[in-house]
Structures are given as structure tokens and as C-alpha cells.
mmCIF file with all atom_site columns, C-alpha atoms in Angstrom:
data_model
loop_
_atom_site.group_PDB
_atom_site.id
_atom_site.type_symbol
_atom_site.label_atom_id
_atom_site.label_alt_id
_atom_site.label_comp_id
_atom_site.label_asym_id
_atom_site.label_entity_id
_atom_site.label_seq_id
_atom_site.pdbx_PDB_ins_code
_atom_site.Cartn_x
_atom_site.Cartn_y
_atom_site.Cartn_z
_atom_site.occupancy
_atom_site.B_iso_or_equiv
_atom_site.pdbx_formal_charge
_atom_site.auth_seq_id
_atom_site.auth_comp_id
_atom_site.auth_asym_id
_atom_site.auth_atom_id
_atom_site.pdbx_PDB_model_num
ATOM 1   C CA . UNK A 1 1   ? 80.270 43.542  66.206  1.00 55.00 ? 1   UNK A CA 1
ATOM 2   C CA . UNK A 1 2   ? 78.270 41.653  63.270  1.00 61.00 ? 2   UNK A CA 1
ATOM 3   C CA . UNK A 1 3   ? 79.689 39.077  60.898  1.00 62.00 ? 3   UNK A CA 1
ATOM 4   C CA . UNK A 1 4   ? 77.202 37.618  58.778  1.00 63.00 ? 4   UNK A CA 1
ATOM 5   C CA . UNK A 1 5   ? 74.297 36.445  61.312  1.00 66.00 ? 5   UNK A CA 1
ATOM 6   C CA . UNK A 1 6   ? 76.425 36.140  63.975  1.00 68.00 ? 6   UNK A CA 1
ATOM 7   C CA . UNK A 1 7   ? 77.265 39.444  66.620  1.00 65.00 ? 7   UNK A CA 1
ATOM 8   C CA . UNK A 1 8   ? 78.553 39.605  69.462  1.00 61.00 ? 8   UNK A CA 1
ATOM 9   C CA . UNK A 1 9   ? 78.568 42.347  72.300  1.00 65.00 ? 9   UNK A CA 1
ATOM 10  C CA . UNK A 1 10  ? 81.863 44.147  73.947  1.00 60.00 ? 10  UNK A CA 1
ATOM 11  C CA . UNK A 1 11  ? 81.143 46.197  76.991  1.00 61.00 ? 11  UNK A CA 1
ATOM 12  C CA . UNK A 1 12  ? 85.036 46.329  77.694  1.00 63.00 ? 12  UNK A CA 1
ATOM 13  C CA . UNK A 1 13  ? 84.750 50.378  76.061  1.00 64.00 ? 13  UNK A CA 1
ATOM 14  C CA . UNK A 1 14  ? 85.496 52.850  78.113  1.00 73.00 ? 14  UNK A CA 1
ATOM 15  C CA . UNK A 1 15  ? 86.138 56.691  77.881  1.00 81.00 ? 15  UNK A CA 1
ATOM 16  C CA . UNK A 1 16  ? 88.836 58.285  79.493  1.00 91.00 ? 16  UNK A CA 1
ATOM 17  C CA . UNK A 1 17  ? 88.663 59.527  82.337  1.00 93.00 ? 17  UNK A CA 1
ATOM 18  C CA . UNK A 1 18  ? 88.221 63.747  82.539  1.00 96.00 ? 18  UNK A CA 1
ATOM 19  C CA . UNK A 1 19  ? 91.611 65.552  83.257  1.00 97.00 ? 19  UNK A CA 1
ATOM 20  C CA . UNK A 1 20  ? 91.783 69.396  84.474  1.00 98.00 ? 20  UNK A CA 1
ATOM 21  C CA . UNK A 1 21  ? 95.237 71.163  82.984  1.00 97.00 ? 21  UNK A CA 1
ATOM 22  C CA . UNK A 1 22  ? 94.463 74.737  84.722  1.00 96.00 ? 22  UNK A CA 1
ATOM 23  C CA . UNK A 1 23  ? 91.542 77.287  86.285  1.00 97.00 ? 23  UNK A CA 1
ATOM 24  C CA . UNK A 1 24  ? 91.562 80.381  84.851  1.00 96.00 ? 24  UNK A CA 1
ATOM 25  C CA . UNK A 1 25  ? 91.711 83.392  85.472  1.00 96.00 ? 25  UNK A CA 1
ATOM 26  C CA . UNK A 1 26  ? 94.878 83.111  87.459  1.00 93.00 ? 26  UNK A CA 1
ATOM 27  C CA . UNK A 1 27  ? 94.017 84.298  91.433  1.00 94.00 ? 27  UNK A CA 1
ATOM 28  C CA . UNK A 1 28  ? 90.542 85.114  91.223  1.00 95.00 ? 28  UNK A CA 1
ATOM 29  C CA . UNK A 1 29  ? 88.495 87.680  92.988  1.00 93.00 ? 29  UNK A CA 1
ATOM 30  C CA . UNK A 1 30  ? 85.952 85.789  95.527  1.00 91.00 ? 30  UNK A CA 1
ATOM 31  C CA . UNK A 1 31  ? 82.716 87.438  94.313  1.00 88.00 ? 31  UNK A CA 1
ATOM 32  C CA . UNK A 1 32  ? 81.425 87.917  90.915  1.00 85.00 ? 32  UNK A CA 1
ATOM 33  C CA . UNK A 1 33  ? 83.850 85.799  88.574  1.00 91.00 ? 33  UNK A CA 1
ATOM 34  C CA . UNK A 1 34  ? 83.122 83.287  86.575  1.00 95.00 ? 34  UNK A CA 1
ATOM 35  C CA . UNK A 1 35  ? 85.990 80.274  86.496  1.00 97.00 ? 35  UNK A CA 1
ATOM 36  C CA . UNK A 1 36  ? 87.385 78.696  82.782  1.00 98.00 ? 36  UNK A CA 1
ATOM 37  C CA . UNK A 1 37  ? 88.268 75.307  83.718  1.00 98.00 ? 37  UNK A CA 1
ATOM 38  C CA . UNK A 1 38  ? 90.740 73.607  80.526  1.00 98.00 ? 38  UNK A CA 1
ATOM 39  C CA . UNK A 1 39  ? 91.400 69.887  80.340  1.00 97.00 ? 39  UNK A CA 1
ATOM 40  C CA . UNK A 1 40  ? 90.169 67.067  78.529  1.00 97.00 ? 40  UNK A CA 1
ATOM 41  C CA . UNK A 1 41  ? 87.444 64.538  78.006  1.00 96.00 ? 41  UNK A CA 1
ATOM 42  C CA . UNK A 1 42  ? 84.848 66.865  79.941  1.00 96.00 ? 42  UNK A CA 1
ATOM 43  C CA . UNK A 1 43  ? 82.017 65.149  77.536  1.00 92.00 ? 43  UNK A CA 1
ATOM 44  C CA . UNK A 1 44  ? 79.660 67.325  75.434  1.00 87.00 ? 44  UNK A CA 1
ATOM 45  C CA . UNK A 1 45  ? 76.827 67.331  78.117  1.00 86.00 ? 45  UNK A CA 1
ATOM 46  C CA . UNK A 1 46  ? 76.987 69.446  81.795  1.00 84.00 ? 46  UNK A CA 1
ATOM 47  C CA . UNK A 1 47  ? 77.481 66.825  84.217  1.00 90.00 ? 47  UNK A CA 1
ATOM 48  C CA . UNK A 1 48  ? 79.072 67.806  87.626  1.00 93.00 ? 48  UNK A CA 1
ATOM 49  C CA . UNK A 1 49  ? 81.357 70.240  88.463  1.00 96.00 ? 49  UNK A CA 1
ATOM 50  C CA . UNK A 1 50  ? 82.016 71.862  91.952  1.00 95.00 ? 50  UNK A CA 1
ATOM 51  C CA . UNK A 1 51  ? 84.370 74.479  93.652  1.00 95.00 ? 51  UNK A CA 1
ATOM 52  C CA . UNK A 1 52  ? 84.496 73.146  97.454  1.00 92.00 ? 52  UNK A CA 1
ATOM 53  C CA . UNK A 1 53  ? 81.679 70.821  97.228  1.00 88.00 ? 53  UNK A CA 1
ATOM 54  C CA . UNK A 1 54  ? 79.770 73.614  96.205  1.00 92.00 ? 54  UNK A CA 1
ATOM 55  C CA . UNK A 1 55  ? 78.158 73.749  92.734  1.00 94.00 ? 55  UNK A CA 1
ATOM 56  C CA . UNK A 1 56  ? 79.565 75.394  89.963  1.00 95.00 ? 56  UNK A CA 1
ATOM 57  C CA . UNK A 1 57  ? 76.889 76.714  87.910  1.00 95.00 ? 57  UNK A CA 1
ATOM 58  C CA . UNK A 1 58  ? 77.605 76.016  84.605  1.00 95.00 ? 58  UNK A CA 1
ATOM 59  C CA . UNK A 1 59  ? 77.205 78.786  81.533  1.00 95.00 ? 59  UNK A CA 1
ATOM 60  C CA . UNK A 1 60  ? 79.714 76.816  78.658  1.00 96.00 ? 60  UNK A CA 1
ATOM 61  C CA . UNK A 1 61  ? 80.471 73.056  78.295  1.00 96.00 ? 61  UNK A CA 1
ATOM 62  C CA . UNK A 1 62  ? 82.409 71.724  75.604  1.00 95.00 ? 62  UNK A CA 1
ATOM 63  C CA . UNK A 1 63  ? 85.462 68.836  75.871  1.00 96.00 ? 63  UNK A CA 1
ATOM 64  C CA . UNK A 1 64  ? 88.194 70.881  76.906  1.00 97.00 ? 64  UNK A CA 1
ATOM 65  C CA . UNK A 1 65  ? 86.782 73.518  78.383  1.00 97.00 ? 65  UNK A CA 1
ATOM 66  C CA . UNK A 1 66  ? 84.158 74.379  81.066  1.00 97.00 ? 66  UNK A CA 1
ATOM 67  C CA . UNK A 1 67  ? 83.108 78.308  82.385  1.00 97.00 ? 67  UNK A CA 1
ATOM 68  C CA . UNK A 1 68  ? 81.222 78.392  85.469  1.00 96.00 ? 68  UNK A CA 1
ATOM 69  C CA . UNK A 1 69  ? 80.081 80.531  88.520  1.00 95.00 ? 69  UNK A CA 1
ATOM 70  C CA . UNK A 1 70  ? 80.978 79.308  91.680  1.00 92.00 ? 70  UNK A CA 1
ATOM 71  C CA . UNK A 1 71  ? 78.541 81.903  93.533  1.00 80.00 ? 71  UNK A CA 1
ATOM 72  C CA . UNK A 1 72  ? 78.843 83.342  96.390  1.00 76.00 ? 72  UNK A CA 1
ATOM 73  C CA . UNK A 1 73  ? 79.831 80.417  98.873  1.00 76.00 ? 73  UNK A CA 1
ATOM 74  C CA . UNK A 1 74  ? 83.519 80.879  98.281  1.00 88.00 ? 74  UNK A CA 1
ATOM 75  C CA . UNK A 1 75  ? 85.324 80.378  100.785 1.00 90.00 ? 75  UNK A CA 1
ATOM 76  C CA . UNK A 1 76  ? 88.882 82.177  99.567  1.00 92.00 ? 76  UNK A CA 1
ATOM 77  C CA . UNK A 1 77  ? 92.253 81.116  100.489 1.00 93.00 ? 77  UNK A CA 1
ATOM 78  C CA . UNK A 1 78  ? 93.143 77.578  98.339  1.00 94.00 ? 78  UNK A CA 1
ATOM 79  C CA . UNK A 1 79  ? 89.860 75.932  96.989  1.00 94.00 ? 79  UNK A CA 1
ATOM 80  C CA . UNK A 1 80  ? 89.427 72.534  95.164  1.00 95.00 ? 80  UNK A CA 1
ATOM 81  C CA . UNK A 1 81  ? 87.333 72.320  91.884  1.00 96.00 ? 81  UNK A CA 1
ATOM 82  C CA . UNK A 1 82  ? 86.163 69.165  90.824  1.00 97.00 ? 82  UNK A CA 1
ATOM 83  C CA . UNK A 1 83  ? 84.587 68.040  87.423  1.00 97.00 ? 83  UNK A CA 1
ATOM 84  C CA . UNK A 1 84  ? 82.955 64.098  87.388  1.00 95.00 ? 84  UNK A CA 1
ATOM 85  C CA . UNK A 1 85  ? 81.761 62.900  84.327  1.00 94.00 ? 85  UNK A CA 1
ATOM 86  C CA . UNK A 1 86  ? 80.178 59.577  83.644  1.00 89.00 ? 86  UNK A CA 1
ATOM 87  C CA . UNK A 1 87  ? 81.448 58.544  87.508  1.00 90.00 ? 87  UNK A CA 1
ATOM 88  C CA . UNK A 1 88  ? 84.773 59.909  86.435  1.00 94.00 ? 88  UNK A CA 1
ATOM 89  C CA . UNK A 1 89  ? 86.733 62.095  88.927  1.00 95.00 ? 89  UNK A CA 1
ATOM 90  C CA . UNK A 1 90  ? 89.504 65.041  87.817  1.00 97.00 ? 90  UNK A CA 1
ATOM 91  C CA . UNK A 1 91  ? 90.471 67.719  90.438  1.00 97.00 ? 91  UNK A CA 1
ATOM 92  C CA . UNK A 1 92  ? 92.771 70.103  90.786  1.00 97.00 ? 92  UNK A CA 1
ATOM 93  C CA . UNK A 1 93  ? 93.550 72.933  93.679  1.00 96.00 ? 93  UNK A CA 1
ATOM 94  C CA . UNK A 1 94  ? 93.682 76.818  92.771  1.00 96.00 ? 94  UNK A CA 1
ATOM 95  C CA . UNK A 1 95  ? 94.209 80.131  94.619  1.00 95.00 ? 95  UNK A CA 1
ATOM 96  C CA . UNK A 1 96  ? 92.015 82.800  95.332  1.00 95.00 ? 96  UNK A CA 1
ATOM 97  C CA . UNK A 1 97  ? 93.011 86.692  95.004  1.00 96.00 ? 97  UNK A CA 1
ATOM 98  C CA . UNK A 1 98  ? 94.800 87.769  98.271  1.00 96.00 ? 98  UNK A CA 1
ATOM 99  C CA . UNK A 1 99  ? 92.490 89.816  100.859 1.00 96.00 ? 99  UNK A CA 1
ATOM 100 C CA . UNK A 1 100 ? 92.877 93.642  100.919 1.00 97.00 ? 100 UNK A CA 1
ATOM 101 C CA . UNK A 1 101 ? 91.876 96.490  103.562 1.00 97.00 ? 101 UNK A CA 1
ATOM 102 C CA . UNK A 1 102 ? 90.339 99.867  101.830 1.00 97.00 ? 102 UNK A CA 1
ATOM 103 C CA . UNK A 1 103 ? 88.932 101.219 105.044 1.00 97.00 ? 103 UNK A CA 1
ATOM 104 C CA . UNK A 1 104 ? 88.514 100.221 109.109 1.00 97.00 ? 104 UNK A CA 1
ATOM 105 C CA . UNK A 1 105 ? 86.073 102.007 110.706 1.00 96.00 ? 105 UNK A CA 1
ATOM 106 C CA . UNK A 1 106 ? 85.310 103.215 113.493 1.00 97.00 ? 106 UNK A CA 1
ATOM 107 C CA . UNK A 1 107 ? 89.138 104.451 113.129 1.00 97.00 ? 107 UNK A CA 1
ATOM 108 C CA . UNK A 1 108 ? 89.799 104.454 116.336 1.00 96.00 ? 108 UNK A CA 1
ATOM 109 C CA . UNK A 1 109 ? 88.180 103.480 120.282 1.00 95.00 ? 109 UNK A CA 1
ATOM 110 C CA . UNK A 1 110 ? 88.764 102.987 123.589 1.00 94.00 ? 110 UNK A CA 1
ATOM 111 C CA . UNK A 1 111 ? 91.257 100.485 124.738 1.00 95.00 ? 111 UNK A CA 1
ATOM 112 C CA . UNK A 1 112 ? 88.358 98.764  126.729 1.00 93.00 ? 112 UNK A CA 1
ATOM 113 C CA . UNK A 1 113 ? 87.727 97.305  122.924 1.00 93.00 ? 113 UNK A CA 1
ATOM 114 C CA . UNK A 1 114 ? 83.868 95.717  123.066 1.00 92.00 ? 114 UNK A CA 1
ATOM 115 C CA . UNK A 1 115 ? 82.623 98.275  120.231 1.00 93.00 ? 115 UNK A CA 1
ATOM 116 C CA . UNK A 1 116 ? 81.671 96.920  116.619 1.00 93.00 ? 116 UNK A CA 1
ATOM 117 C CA . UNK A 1 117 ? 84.177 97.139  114.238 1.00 94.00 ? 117 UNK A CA 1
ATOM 118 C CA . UNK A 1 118 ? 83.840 97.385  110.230 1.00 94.00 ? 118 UNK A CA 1
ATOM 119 C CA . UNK A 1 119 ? 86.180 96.071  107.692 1.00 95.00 ? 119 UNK A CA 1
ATOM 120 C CA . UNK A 1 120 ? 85.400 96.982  104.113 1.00 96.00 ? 120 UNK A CA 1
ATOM 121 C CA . UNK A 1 121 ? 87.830 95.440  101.375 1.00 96.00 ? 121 UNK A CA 1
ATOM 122 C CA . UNK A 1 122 ? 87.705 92.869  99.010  1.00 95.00 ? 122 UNK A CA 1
ATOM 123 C CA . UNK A 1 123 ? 88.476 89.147  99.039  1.00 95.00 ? 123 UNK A CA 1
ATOM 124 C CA . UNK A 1 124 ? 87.380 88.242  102.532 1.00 93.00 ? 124 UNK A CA 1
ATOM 125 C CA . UNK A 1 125 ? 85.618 84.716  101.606 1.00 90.00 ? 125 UNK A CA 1
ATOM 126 C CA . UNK A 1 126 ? 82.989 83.612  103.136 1.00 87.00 ? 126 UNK A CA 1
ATOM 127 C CA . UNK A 1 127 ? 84.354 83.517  106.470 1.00 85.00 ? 127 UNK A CA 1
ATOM 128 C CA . UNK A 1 128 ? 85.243 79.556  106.868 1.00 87.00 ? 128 UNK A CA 1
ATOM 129 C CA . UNK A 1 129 ? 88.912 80.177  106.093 1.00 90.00 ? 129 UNK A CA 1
ATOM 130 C CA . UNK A 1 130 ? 88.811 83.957  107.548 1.00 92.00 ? 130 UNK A CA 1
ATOM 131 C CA . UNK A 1 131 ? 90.215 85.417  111.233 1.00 92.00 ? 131 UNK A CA 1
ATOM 132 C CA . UNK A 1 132 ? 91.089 88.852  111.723 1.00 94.00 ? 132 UNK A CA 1
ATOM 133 C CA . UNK A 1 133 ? 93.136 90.515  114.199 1.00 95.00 ? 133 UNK A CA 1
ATOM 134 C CA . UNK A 1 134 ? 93.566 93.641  116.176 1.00 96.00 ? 134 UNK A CA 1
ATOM 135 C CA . UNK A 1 135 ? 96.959 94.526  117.817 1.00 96.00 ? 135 UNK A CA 1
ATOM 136 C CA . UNK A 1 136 ? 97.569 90.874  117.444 1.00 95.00 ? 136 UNK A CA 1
ATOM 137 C CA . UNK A 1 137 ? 94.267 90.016  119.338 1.00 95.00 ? 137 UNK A CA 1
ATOM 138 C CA . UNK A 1 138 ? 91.471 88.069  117.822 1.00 95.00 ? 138 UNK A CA 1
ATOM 139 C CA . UNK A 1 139 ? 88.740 90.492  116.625 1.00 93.00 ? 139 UNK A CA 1
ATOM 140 C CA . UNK A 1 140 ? 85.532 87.782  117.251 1.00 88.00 ? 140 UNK A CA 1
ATOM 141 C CA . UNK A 1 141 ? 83.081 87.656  114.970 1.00 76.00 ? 141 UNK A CA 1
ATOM 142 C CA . UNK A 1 142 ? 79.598 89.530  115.074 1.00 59.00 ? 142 UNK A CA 1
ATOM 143 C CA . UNK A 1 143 ? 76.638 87.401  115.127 1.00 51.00 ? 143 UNK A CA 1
ATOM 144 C CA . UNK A 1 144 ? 74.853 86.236  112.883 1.00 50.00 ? 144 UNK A CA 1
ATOM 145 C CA . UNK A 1 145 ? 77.545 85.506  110.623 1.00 50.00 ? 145 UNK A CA 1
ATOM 146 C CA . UNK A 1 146 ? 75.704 86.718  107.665 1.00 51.00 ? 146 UNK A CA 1
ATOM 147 C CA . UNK A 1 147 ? 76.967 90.284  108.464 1.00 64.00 ? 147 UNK A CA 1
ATOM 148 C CA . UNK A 1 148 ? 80.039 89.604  106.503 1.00 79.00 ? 148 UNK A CA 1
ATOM 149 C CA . UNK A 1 149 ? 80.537 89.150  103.072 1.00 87.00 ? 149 UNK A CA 1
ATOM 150 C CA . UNK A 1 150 ? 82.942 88.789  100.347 1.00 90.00 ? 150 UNK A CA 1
ATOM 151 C CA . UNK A 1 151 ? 83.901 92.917  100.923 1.00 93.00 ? 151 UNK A CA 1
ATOM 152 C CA . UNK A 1 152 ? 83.516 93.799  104.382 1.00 93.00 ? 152 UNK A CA 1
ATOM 153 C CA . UNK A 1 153 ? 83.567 91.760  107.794 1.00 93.00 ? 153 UNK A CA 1
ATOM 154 C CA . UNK A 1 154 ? 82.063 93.084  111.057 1.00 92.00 ? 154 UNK A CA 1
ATOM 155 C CA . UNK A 1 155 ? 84.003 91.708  114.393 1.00 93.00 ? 155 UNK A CA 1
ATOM 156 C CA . UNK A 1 156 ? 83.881 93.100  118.015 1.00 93.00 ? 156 UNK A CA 1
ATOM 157 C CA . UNK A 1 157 ? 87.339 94.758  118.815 1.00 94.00 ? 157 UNK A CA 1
ATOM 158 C CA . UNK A 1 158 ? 89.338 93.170  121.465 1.00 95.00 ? 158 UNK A CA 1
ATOM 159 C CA . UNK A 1 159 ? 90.699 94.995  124.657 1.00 95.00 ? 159 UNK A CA 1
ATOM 160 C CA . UNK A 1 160 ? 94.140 97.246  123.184 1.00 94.00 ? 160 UNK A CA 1
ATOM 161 C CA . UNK A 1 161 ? 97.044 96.468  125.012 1.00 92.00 ? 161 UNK A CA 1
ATOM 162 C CA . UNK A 1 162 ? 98.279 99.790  125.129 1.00 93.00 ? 162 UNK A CA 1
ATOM 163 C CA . UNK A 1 163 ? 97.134 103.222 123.132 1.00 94.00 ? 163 UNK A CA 1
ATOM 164 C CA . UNK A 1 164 ? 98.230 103.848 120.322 1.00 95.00 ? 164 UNK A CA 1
ATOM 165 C CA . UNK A 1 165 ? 97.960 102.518 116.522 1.00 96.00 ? 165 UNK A CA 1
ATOM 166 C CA . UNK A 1 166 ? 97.059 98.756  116.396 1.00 97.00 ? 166 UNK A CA 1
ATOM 167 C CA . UNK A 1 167 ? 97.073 96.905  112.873 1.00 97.00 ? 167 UNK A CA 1
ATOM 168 C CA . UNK A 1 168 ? 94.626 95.173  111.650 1.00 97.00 ? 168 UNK A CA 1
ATOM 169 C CA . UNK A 1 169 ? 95.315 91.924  110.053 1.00 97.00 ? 169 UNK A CA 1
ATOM 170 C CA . UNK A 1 170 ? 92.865 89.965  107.968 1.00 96.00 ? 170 UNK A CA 1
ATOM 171 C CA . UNK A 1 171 ? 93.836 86.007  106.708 1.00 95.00 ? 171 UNK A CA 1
ATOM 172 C CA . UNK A 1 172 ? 92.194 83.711  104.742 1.00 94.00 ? 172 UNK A CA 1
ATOM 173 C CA . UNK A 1 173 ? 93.827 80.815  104.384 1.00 92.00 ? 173 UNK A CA 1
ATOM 174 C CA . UNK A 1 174 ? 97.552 81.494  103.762 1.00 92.00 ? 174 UNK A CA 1
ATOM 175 C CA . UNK A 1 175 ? 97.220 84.833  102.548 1.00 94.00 ? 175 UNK A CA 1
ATOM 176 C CA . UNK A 1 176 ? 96.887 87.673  104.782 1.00 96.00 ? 176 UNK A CA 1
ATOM 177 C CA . UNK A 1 177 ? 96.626 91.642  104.416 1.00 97.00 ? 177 UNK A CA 1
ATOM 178 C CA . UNK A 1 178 ? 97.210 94.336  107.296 1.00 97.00 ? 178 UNK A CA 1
ATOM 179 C CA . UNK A 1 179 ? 96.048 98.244  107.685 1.00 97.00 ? 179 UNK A CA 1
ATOM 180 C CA . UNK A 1 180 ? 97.200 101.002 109.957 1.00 96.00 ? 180 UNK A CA 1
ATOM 181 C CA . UNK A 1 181 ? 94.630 102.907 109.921 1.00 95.00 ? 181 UNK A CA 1
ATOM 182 C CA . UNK A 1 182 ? 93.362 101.696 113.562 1.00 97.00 ? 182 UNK A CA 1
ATOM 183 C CA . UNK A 1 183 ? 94.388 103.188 116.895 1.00 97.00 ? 183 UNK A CA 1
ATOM 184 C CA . UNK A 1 184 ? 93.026 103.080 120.473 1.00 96.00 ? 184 UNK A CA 1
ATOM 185 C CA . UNK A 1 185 ? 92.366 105.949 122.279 1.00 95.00 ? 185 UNK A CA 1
ATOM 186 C CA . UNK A 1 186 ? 94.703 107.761 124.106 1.00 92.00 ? 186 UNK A CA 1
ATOM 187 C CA . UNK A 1 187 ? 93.875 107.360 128.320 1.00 86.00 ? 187 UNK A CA 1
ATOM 188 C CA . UNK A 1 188 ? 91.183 110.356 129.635 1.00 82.00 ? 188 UNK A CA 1
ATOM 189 C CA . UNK A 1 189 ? 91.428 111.826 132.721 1.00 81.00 ? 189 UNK A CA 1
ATOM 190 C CA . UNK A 1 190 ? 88.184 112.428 134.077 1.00 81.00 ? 190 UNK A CA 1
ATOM 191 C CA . UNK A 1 191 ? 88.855 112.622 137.945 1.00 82.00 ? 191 UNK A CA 1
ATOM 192 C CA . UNK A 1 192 ? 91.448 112.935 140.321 1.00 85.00 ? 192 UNK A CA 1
ATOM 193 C CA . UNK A 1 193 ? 90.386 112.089 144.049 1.00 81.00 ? 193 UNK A CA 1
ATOM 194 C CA . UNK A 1 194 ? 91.143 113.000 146.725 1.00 78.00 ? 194 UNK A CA 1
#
């Protein structure tokens, strides 16, 4: 402020602090989707703005509105998304689609378990927040992890407890989906001695 020759400097302004009001699209698929983020006081100028401490690229940045893609690091289940600007924090928690089965293959095996199977589907994450089950027995990952994805998970099958159709349940996070289409093997006779 200037009066005359005389100024004098105020560095009490601030701006307020960035507020989210809601992530669209409402339940979003885990892979390919880009995220509308509406609030206020977002600046004119990308700053920061992440989806589980990962980055959010980016495409459109305006005050009340930001569109990103949070590639393909998403975990599923709940996520956080986060938006500083000028040291300014705003977050707000969203949920993911809910998982879904299409296919289990092989469709069916020995009750010894041990044999690779495939899950393909859609909305698996990226395997932080994801177990699946078989017959209500963990189905343990295959390594390296980077054999699953956002649509399809490979896991070694677990012993069956008895033949006959097992279901295959796959959660992430809170939300979980099952399929049928799983059995073990009926018992073989192969010998009978003496």
C-alpha cells in the first residue's frame, strides 16, 4: 500500500486453502479412466495432485476442476486423492468399481490343488488390496507379482477339501465378487491291491 511517498508492505494475504467437493465418475473402473476432481481454489497452474501417493497425471486444470489419470498403480478398493496447492492440503476418499469374474480357468483340477490358476475379469487392482480364494482357501499368489493386472490374476490353487464345485472369491478391499465356475476333480481309481 502507497500513500503519497510513504508504502508500506502486508504479507498477512493468504489464499484459501484448496477444497475437493466430489471425484467423478462415481465408482470407477481401475484401468483406463481418467478422474474429474470438483472443488475450489485449485489455482490456475498444475501443482500436485495424487491418488494413493501416486501421481495423478494431469490433462485439465482450472479452479474448480481438475481431470487426471491415475495410471495403472491403482490399487482398487477405497483410495485417497489428494490435491496441494501452494503447501495447501484438500483430500477426500472415493471408491473404486467392484471386482468381477468373466472366466476361471483351468475350470477344474485335482483336489491335490498346486496347478496355476487364471482369473480374467475386471477391477482386480493392483494387487495391494487384493486376496482371492478357492473353496474358502487362500489361492497364493504366482511369482513375480507382475503376472497380474488390473483384468486377470494368476494364483496357485490350494488343496480342495472335498470334490466337487469350489467358488472362487476375489476381494479388494471391501468389495468382493465370487464365480462357480470352478470344481475339483472327482477321486480316480487307478489301482486296487491286493
Amino acid at each position: 500500500l502507497t500513500v503519497g511517498a510513504q508504502s508500506v508492505e502486508d504479507t498477512t494475504l493468504s489464499y484459501l486453502a484448496p477444497t475437493i467437493g466430489g471425484v467423478l465418475p462415481a465408482s470407477p473402473a481401475t484401468s483406463a479412466v481418467a478422474l474429474t476432481i470438483n472443488g475450489n481454489n485449485f489455482g490456475t497452474t498444475e501443482q500436485s495432485v495424487r491418488v494413493d501417493s501416486n501421481v495423478c497425471t494431469p490433462s485439465s486444470w482450472t479452479q474448480t476442476q481438475i481431470i487426471c489419470q491415475p495410471g495403472p498403480s491403482v490399487a482398487g478398493g477405497t483410495s485417497t486423492v489428494q490435491v496441494v496447492v501452494g503447501g495447501q492440503e484438500a483430500s477426500t476418499t472415493f471408491a473404486w468399481a467392484a471386482p468381477s469374474i468373466s472366466q476361471v480357468s483351468p475350470t477344474s483340477m485335482s483336489t491335490r490343488g498346486g496347478q496355476t490358476l487364471t482369473i480374467t475379469g475386471a477391477n482386480f487392482g493392483n494387487g495391494a488390496r487384493t486376496t482371492v480364494e478357492v473353496g474358502g482357501r487362500l489361492c497364493s499368489s504366482q511369482s513375480p507379482a507382475s503376472s497380474n493386472s488390473q483384468n486377470a490374476i494368476v494364483c496357485v490353487a490350494p488343496e480342495g477339501a472335498a470334490p466337487g464345485q469350489a467358488q472362487v472369491r476375489v476381494t479388494v478391499g471391501a468389495s468382493s465378487t465370487t464365480s462357480s465356475a470352478f470344481s475339483y476333480a472327482p477321486p480316480v481309481v487307478t489301482d486296487i491291491s491286493p
